[in-house]
């Protein structure tokens, strides 16, 4: 029998719209770990435009 994996994405949403998804959560964790938005974005190859939306 094949090995099965459950995959999915979780995000926080309110009546006014999306608040945070996995990408932003990872970015925030890297900022916390590295102490730098720029370094965190480099590690995650995050687009500059997305960083400005936080």
PDB file of N, CA and C in Angstrom:
ATOM      1  N   UNK A   1       0.834  -1.182   0.000  1.00  0.00           N
ATOM      2  CA  UNK A   1       0.000   0.000   0.000  1.00  0.00           C
ATOM      3  C   UNK A   1       0.882   1.250   0.000  1.00  0.00           C
ATOM      4  N   UNK A   2       0.448   2.264  -0.722  1.00  0.00           N
ATOM      5  CA  UNK A   2       1.196   3.520  -0.786  1.00  0.00           C
ATOM      6  C   UNK A   2       1.111   4.283   0.529  1.00  0.00           C
ATOM      7  N   UNK A   3       2.173   4.997   0.816  1.00  0.00           N
ATOM      8  CA  UNK A   3       2.200   5.875   1.973  1.00  0.00           C
ATOM      9  C   UNK A   3       1.385   7.126   1.656  1.00  0.00           C
ATOM     10  N   UNK A   4       0.526   7.538   2.558  1.00  0.00           N
ATOM     11  CA  UNK A   4      -0.314   8.717   2.354  1.00  0.00           C
ATOM     12  C   UNK A   4       0.122   9.840   3.274  1.00  0.00           C
ATOM     13  N   UNK A   5      -0.006  11.071   2.790  1.00  0.00           N
ATOM     14  CA  UNK A   5       0.292  12.253   3.579  1.00  0.00           C
ATOM     15  C   UNK A   5      -0.902  13.187   3.520  1.00  0.00           C
ATOM     16  N   UNK A   6      -1.185  13.813   4.619  1.00  0.00           N
ATOM     17  CA  UNK A   6      -2.218  14.841   4.645  1.00  0.00           C
ATOM     18  C   UNK A   6      -1.505  16.184   4.565  1.00  0.00           C
ATOM     19  N   UNK A   7      -1.900  16.992   3.602  1.00  0.00           N
ATOM     20  CA  UNK A   7      -1.306  18.317   3.435  1.00  0.00           C
ATOM     21  C   UNK A   7      -2.414  19.349   3.389  1.00  0.00           C
ATOM     22  N   UNK A   8      -2.075  20.541   3.764  1.00  0.00           N
ATOM     23  CA  UNK A   8      -3.050  21.616   3.722  1.00  0.00           C
ATOM     24  C   UNK A   8      -2.408  22.929   4.110  1.00  0.00           C
ATOM     25  N   UNK A   9      -3.199  23.961   4.074  1.00  0.00           N
ATOM     26  CA  UNK A   9      -2.728  25.286   4.465  1.00  0.00           C
ATOM     27  C   UNK A   9      -3.712  25.861   5.467  1.00  0.00           C
ATOM     28  N   UNK A  10      -3.179  26.594   6.413  1.00  0.00           N
ATOM     29  CA  UNK A  10      -4.008  27.232   7.431  1.00  0.00           C
ATOM     30  C   UNK A  10      -3.739  28.732   7.369  1.00  0.00           C
ATOM     31  N   UNK A  11      -4.768  29.521   7.499  1.00  0.00           N
ATOM     32  CA  UNK A  11      -4.617  30.970   7.540  1.00  0.00           C
ATOM     33  C   UNK A  11      -5.647  31.539   8.497  1.00  0.00           C
ATOM     34  N   UNK A  12      -5.425  32.753   8.913  1.00  0.00           N
ATOM     35  CA  UNK A  12      -6.346  33.437   9.816  1.00  0.00           C
ATOM     36  C   UNK A  12      -7.127  34.455   8.992  1.00  0.00           C
ATOM     37  N   UNK A  13      -8.426  34.387   9.117  1.00  0.00           N
ATOM     38  CA  UNK A  13      -9.297  35.240   8.332  1.00  0.00           C
ATOM     39  C   UNK A  13     -10.365  35.832   9.244  1.00  0.00           C
ATOM     40  N   UNK A  14     -10.714  37.089   9.000  1.00  0.00           N
ATOM     41  CA  UNK A  14     -11.805  37.732   9.737  1.00  0.00           C
ATOM     42  C   UNK A  14     -12.848  38.186   8.732  1.00  0.00           C
ATOM     43  N   UNK A  15     -13.877  38.811   9.205  1.00  0.00           N
ATOM     44  CA  UNK A  15     -14.904  39.323   8.299  1.00  0.00           C
ATOM     45  C   UNK A  15     -14.331  40.322   7.298  1.00  0.00           C
ATOM     46  N   UNK A  16     -13.277  41.033   7.696  1.00  0.00           N
ATOM     47  CA  UNK A  16     -12.683  42.030   6.802  1.00  0.00           C
ATOM     48  C   UNK A  16     -11.653  41.427   5.849  1.00  0.00           C
ATOM     49  N   UNK A  17     -11.349  40.146   5.991  1.00  0.00           N
ATOM     50  CA  UNK A  17     -10.449  39.500   5.032  1.00  0.00           C
ATOM     51  C   UNK A  17      -9.307  38.728   5.685  1.00  0.00           C
ATOM     52  N   UNK A  18      -8.410  38.273   4.825  1.00  0.00           N
ATOM     53  CA  UNK A  18      -7.261  37.468   5.233  1.00  0.00           C
ATOM     54  C   UNK A  18      -6.316  38.279   6.108  1.00  0.00           C
ATOM     55  N   UNK A  19      -5.861  37.688   7.201  1.00  0.00           N
ATOM     56  CA  UNK A  19      -4.942  38.367   8.110  1.00  0.00           C
ATOM     57  C   UNK A  19      -3.530  37.808   8.026  1.00  0.00           C
ATOM     58  N   UNK A  20      -3.353  36.482   8.076  1.00  0.00           N
ATOM     59  CA  UNK A  20      -2.010  35.917   8.021  1.00  0.00           C
ATOM     60  C   UNK A  20      -2.086  34.473   7.523  1.00  0.00           C
ATOM     61  N   UNK A  21      -1.186  34.157   6.612  1.00  0.00           N
ATOM     62  CA  UNK A  21      -1.085  32.801   6.088  1.00  0.00           C
ATOM     63  C   UNK A  21       0.269  32.209   6.451  1.00  0.00           C
ATOM     64  N   UNK A  22       0.555  31.028   5.946  1.00  0.00           N
ATOM     65  CA  UNK A  22       1.781  30.323   6.299  1.00  0.00           C
ATOM     66  C   UNK A  22       3.037  31.097   5.888  1.00  0.00           C
ATOM     67  N   UNK A  23       3.015  31.747   4.735  1.00  0.00           N
ATOM     68  CA  UNK A  23       4.187  32.500   4.276  1.00  0.00           C
ATOM     69  C   UNK A  23       4.538  33.647   5.209  1.00  0.00           C
ATOM     70  N   UNK A  24       3.542  34.380   5.613  1.00  0.00           N
ATOM     71  CA  UNK A  24       3.785  35.494   6.531  1.00  0.00           C
ATOM     72  C   UNK A  24       4.168  34.993   7.914  1.00  0.00           C
ATOM     73  N   UNK A  25       3.574  33.891   8.328  1.00  0.00           N
ATOM     74  CA  UNK A  25       3.938  33.317   9.631  1.00  0.00           C
ATOM     75  C   UNK A  25       5.407  32.885   9.625  1.00  0.00           C
ATOM     76  N   UNK A  26       5.851  32.276   8.530  1.00  0.00           N
ATOM     77  CA  UNK A  26       7.266  31.879   8.421  1.00  0.00           C
ATOM     78  C   UNK A  26       8.175  33.105   8.413  1.00  0.00           C
ATOM     79  N   UNK A  27       7.742  34.146   7.705  1.00  0.00           N
ATOM     80  CA  UNK A  27       8.529  35.375   7.667  1.00  0.00           C
ATOM     81  C   UNK A  27       8.673  35.959   9.077  1.00  0.00           C
ATOM     82  N   UNK A  28       7.576  36.023   9.816  1.00  0.00           N
ATOM     83  CA  UNK A  28       7.631  36.565  11.178  1.00  0.00           C
ATOM     84  C   UNK A  28       8.533  35.723  12.077  1.00  0.00           C
ATOM     85  N   UNK A  29       8.507  34.403  11.906  1.00  0.00           N
ATOM     86  CA  UNK A  29       9.382  33.543  12.695  1.00  0.00           C
ATOM     87  C   UNK A  29      10.844  33.798  12.370  1.00  0.00           C
ATOM     88  N   UNK A  30      11.165  33.969  11.079  1.00  0.00           N
ATOM     89  CA  UNK A  30      12.538  34.244  10.670  1.00  0.00           C
ATOM     90  C   UNK A  30      13.003  35.611  11.164  1.00  0.00           C
ATOM     91  N   UNK A  31      12.110  36.598  11.136  1.00  0.00           N
ATOM     92  CA  UNK A  31      12.456  37.928  11.661  1.00  0.00           C
ATOM     93  C   UNK A  31      12.804  37.795  13.142  1.00  0.00           C
ATOM     94  N   UNK A  32      12.001  37.030  13.861  1.00  0.00           N
ATOM     95  CA  UNK A  32      12.270  36.813  15.285  1.00  0.00           C
ATOM     96  C   UNK A  32      13.613  36.108  15.477  1.00  0.00           C
ATOM     97  N   UNK A  33      13.876  35.082  14.686  1.00  0.00           N
ATOM     98  CA  UNK A  33      15.116  34.304  14.819  1.00  0.00           C
ATOM     99  C   UNK A  33      16.356  35.096  14.414  1.00  0.00           C
ATOM    100  N   UNK A  34      16.245  35.874  13.336  1.00  0.00           N
ATOM    101  CA  UNK A  34      17.406  36.568  12.778  1.00  0.00           C
ATOM    102  C   UNK A  34      17.538  38.019  13.226  1.00  0.00           C
ATOM    103  N   UNK A  35      16.436  38.612  13.681  1.00  0.00           N
ATOM    104  CA  UNK A  35      16.470  40.001  14.110  1.00  0.00           C
ATOM    105  C   UNK A  35      16.508  41.008  12.975  1.00  0.00           C
ATOM    106  N   UNK A  36      16.189  40.556  11.750  1.00  0.00           N
ATOM    107  CA  UNK A  36      16.261  41.448  10.595  1.00  0.00           C
ATOM    108  C   UNK A  36      15.211  41.061   9.559  1.00  0.00           C
ATOM    109  N   UNK A  37      14.408  42.037   9.143  1.00  0.00           N
ATOM    110  CA  UNK A  37      13.422  41.791   8.089  1.00  0.00           C
ATOM    111  C   UNK A  37      14.134  41.433   6.787  1.00  0.00           C
ATOM    112  N   UNK A  38      15.191  42.178   6.468  1.00  0.00           N
ATOM    113  CA  UNK A  38      15.922  41.950   5.216  1.00  0.00           C
ATOM    114  C   UNK A  38      16.521  40.558   5.177  1.00  0.00           C
ATOM    115  N   UNK A  39      17.176  40.141   6.252  1.00  0.00           N
ATOM    116  CA  UNK A  39      17.788  38.810   6.285  1.00  0.00           C
ATOM    117  C   UNK A  39      16.731  37.710   6.239  1.00  0.00           C
ATOM    118  N   UNK A  40      15.628  37.926   6.929  1.00  0.00           N
ATOM    119  CA  UNK A  40      14.545  36.942   6.914  1.00  0.00           C
ATOM    120  C   UNK A  40      13.988  36.791   5.506  1.00  0.00           C
ATOM    121  N   UNK A  41      13.791  37.906   4.827  1.00  0.00           N
ATOM    122  CA  UNK A  41      13.273  37.864   3.456  1.00  0.00           C
ATOM    123  C   UNK A  41      14.246  37.149   2.518  1.00  0.00           C
ATOM    124  N   UNK A  42      15.531  37.370   2.713  1.00  0.00           N
ATOM    125  CA  UNK A  42      16.536  36.686   1.889  1.00  0.00           C
ATOM    126  C   UNK A  42      16.487  35.175   2.112  1.00  0.00           C
ATOM    127  N   UNK A  43      16.413  34.763   3.372  1.00  0.00           N
ATOM    128  CA  UNK A  43      16.374  33.343   3.704  1.00  0.00           C
ATOM    129  C   UNK A  43      15.153  32.680   3.050  1.00  0.00           C
ATOM    130  N   UNK A  44      14.025  33.363   3.087  1.00  0.00           N
ATOM    131  CA  UNK A  44      12.778  32.794   2.564  1.00  0.00           C
ATOM    132  C   UNK A  44      12.521  33.146   1.107  1.00  0.00           C
ATOM    133  N   UNK A  45      13.422  33.950   0.524  1.00  0.00           N
ATOM    134  CA  UNK A  45      13.238  34.420  -0.863  1.00  0.00           C
ATOM    135  C   UNK A  45      11.861  35.080  -1.019  1.00  0.00           C
ATOM    136  N   UNK A  46      11.522  35.902  -0.033  1.00  0.00           N
ATOM    137  CA  UNK A  46      10.244  36.610   0.031  1.00  0.00           C
ATOM    138  C   UNK A  46      10.324  37.862  -0.832  1.00  0.00           C
ATOM    139  N   UNK A  47       9.275  38.157  -1.539  1.00  0.00           N
ATOM    140  CA  UNK A  47       9.255  39.347  -2.391  1.00  0.00           C
ATOM    141  C   UNK A  47       9.195  40.618  -1.555  1.00  0.00           C
ATOM    142  N   UNK A  48       9.919  41.639  -1.977  1.00  0.00           N
ATOM    143  CA  UNK A  48       9.968  42.914  -1.264  1.00  0.00           C
ATOM    144  C   UNK A  48       8.577  43.511  -1.101  1.00  0.00           C
ATOM    145  N   UNK A  49       7.724  43.396  -2.122  1.00  0.00           N
ATOM    146  CA  UNK A  49       6.405  43.990  -2.054  1.00  0.00           C
ATOM    147  C   UNK A  49       5.585  43.376  -0.923  1.00  0.00           C
ATOM    148  N   UNK A  50       5.747  42.081  -0.669  1.00  0.00           N
ATOM    149  CA  UNK A  50       4.989  41.426   0.390  1.00  0.00           C
ATOM    150  C   UNK A  50       5.446  41.895   1.767  1.00  0.00           C
ATOM    151  N   UNK A  51       6.745  42.162   1.933  1.00  0.00           N
ATOM    152  CA  UNK A  51       7.234  42.620   3.230  1.00  0.00           C
ATOM    153  C   UNK A  51       6.572  43.927   3.619  1.00  0.00           C
ATOM    154  N   UNK A  52       6.317  44.799   2.651  1.00  0.00           N
ATOM    155  CA  UNK A  52       5.727  46.086   2.932  1.00  0.00           C
ATOM    156  C   UNK A  52       4.271  45.995   3.365  1.00  0.00           C
ATOM    157  N   UNK A  53       3.613  44.880   3.107  1.00  0.00           N
ATOM    158  CA  UNK A  53       2.207  44.722   3.450  1.00  0.00           C
ATOM    159  C   UNK A  53       1.978  44.260   4.862  1.00  0.00           C
ATOM    160  N   UNK A  54       3.023  43.872   5.604  1.00  0.00           N
ATOM    161  CA  UNK A  54       2.839  43.318   6.943  1.00  0.00           C
ATOM    162  C   UNK A  54       2.285  44.320   7.902  1.00  0.00           C
TER     163      UNK A  54
END
